PDB file of C-alpha atoms in Angstrom:
ATOM      1  CA  MET E   1      -3.570  17.233   1.362  1.00  0.00           C
ATOM      2  CA  THR E   2      -4.505  14.675  -1.484  1.00  0.00           C
ATOM      3  CA  ASP E   3      -7.585  13.045  -1.329  1.00  0.00           C
ATOM      4  CA  ARG E   4      -8.575   9.436  -0.989  1.00  0.00           C
ATOM      5  CA  SER E   5      -8.434   8.366  -4.678  1.00  0.00           C
ATOM      6  CA  GLU E   6      -5.245  10.762  -5.901  1.00  0.00           C
ATOM      7  CA  MET E   7      -3.292   8.378  -2.722  1.00  0.00           C
ATOM      8  CA  PHE E   8      -5.554   5.701  -4.239  1.00  0.00           C
ATOM      9  CA  ASN E   9      -3.955   6.174  -7.634  1.00  0.00           C
ATOM     10  CA  ARG E  10      -0.151   7.442  -5.829  1.00  0.00           C
ATOM     11  CA  LEU E  11      -0.331   3.489  -4.795  1.00  0.00           C
ATOM     12  CA  LYS E  12      -1.871   1.798  -6.744  1.00  0.00           C
ATOM     13  CA  GLY E  13       1.114   3.004  -9.324  1.00  0.00           C
ATOM     14  CA  LEU E  14       3.470   1.697  -6.530  1.00  0.00           C
ATOM     15  CA  ILE E  15       1.899  -1.571  -6.426  1.00  0.00           C
ATOM     16  CA  GLU E  16       1.595  -2.550 -10.641  1.00  0.00           C
ATOM     17  CA  PRO E  17       5.895  -3.174 -10.393  1.00  0.00           C
ATOM     18  CA  PHE E  18       4.992  -5.388  -7.479  1.00  0.00           C
ATOM     19  CA  ASN E  19       1.895  -6.920  -8.987  1.00  0.00           C
ATOM     20  CA  LYS E  20       3.762  -9.711 -10.780  1.00  0.00           C
ATOM     21  CA  LYS E  21       0.102 -11.458 -11.306  1.00  0.00           C
ATOM     22  CA  GLY E  22      -1.323  -8.323 -12.836  1.00  0.00           C
ATOM     23  CA  VAL E  23      -4.632  -8.552 -10.421  1.00  0.00           C
ATOM     24  CA  GLU E  24      -6.513  -5.457 -10.591  1.00  0.00           C
ATOM     25  CA  VAL E  25      -6.189  -3.042  -8.393  1.00  0.00           C
ATOM     26  CA  THR E  26      -9.162  -2.423  -5.955  1.00  0.00           C
ATOM     27  CA  GLU E  27      -9.426  -1.248  -1.988  1.00  0.00           C
ATOM     28  CA  ALA E  28     -10.112  -4.128  -1.580  1.00  0.00           C
ATOM     29  CA  THR E  29      -7.155  -6.108  -3.448  1.00  0.00           C
ATOM     30  CA  THR E  30      -5.641  -7.845  -0.561  1.00  0.00           C
ATOM     31  CA  PHE E  31      -1.743  -8.352  -0.492  1.00  0.00           C
ATOM     32  CA  ALA E  32      -1.008 -11.932   1.056  1.00  0.00           C
ATOM     33  CA  GLY E  33      -4.867 -13.605  -0.749  1.00  0.00           C
ATOM     34  CA  ASP E  34      -4.747 -11.612  -4.089  1.00  0.00           C
ATOM     35  CA  LEU E  35      -1.703  -9.998  -4.480  1.00  0.00           C
ATOM     36  CA  GLU E  36       0.714 -13.592  -2.823  1.00  0.00           C
ATOM     37  CA  TRP E  37       3.074 -11.385  -1.462  1.00  0.00           C
ATOM     38  CA  ASP E  38       5.804 -13.131   0.900  1.00  0.00           C
ATOM     39  CA  SER E  39       7.309 -11.011   3.455  1.00  0.00           C
ATOM     40  CA  LEU E  40       9.685  -9.984   1.575  1.00  0.00           C
ATOM     41  CA  THR E  41       8.155  -8.489  -1.112  1.00  0.00           C
ATOM     42  CA  VAL E  42       5.791  -6.798   1.700  1.00  0.00           C
ATOM     43  CA  MET E  43       8.873  -5.253   3.039  1.00  0.00           C
ATOM     44  CA  ASP E  44      10.036  -3.850  -0.229  1.00  0.00           C
ATOM     45  CA  PHE E  45       6.653  -2.504  -1.129  1.00  0.00           C
ATOM     46  CA  VAL E  46       6.316  -0.823   2.675  1.00  0.00           C
ATOM     47  CA  ALA E  47      10.254   0.239   2.376  1.00  0.00           C
ATOM     48  CA  GLU E  48       9.234   1.780  -1.406  1.00  0.00           C
ATOM     49  CA  VAL E  49       6.129   3.502   0.364  1.00  0.00           C
ATOM     50  CA  GLU E  50       7.929   5.050   3.038  1.00  0.00           C
ATOM     51  CA  ASP E  51      10.527   6.721   0.854  1.00  0.00           C
ATOM     52  CA  SER E  52       7.692   7.587  -2.254  1.00  0.00           C
ATOM     53  CA  PHE E  53       4.827   9.654   0.542  1.00  0.00           C
ATOM     54  CA  ASP E  54       8.609  10.468   3.471  1.00  0.00           C
ATOM     55  CA  ILE E  55       6.530   8.548   6.433  1.00  0.00           C
ATOM     56  CA  VAL E  56       7.160   5.511   8.708  1.00  0.00           C
ATOM     57  CA  ILE E  57       4.820   2.724   8.413  1.00  0.00           C
ATOM     58  CA  SER E  58       4.977   0.907  11.914  1.00  0.00           C
ATOM     59  CA  MET E  59       5.346  -2.924  12.549  1.00  0.00           C
ATOM     60  CA  ASN E  60       1.972  -2.524  14.783  1.00  0.00           C
ATOM     61  CA  LEU E  61       0.102  -0.345  11.400  1.00  0.00           C
ATOM     62  CA  GLN E  62       1.723  -3.342   9.244  1.00  0.00           C
ATOM     63  CA  ALA E  63       0.175  -6.418  10.661  1.00  0.00           C
ATOM     64  CA  GLU E  64      -3.689  -4.209  10.803  1.00  0.00           C
ATOM     65  CA  ILE E  65      -3.216  -3.117   6.862  1.00  0.00           C
ATOM     66  CA  GLU E  66      -4.980  -5.992   5.002  1.00  0.00           C
ATOM     67  CA  ASN E  67      -5.705  -5.219   1.943  1.00  0.00           C
ATOM     68  CA  VAL E  68      -5.741  -1.693  -0.562  1.00  0.00           C
ATOM     69  CA  GLY E  69      -7.515   0.280   1.525  1.00  0.00           C
ATOM     70  CA  HIS E  70      -6.502  -0.362   4.590  1.00  0.00           C
ATOM     71  CA  LEU E  71      -3.515   0.662   3.651  1.00  0.00           C
ATOM     72  CA  VAL E  72      -5.129   3.829   1.150  1.00  0.00           C
ATOM     73  CA  ASP E  73      -6.342   5.023   5.036  1.00  0.00           C
ATOM     74  CA  ALA E  74      -3.268   5.082   6.840  1.00  0.00           C
ATOM     75  CA  VAL E  75      -1.587   5.932   4.554  1.00  0.00           C
ATOM     76  CA  LYS E  76      -3.589   9.484   4.619  1.00  0.00           C
ATOM     77  CA  LYS E  77      -3.528   9.712   8.044  1.00  0.00           C
ATOM     78  CA  LEU E  78       0.110   9.937   7.971  1.00  0.00           C
ATOM     79  CA  THR E  79       0.595  12.493   5.403  1.00  0.00           C
ATOM     80  CA  ASP E  80      -2.404  14.653   7.192  1.00  0.00           C
TER      81      ASP E  80
END
């Protein structure tokens, strides 16, 4: 089990290579609005998260994830 801050830091590290605009990443950072990711970038990032944590994030769950905090909660739930 990983605590929430460790999970955030691990995910933040995975975001960095995709953060072309150099946006400061917080739990409130949105993927579409703040990071300005297109659908291809989102799919590449989701694949990276799934591989890193050995999980599957369903399309339904992906649709609910709007910001980094939501992602932290989702991955934590899938890995606990």
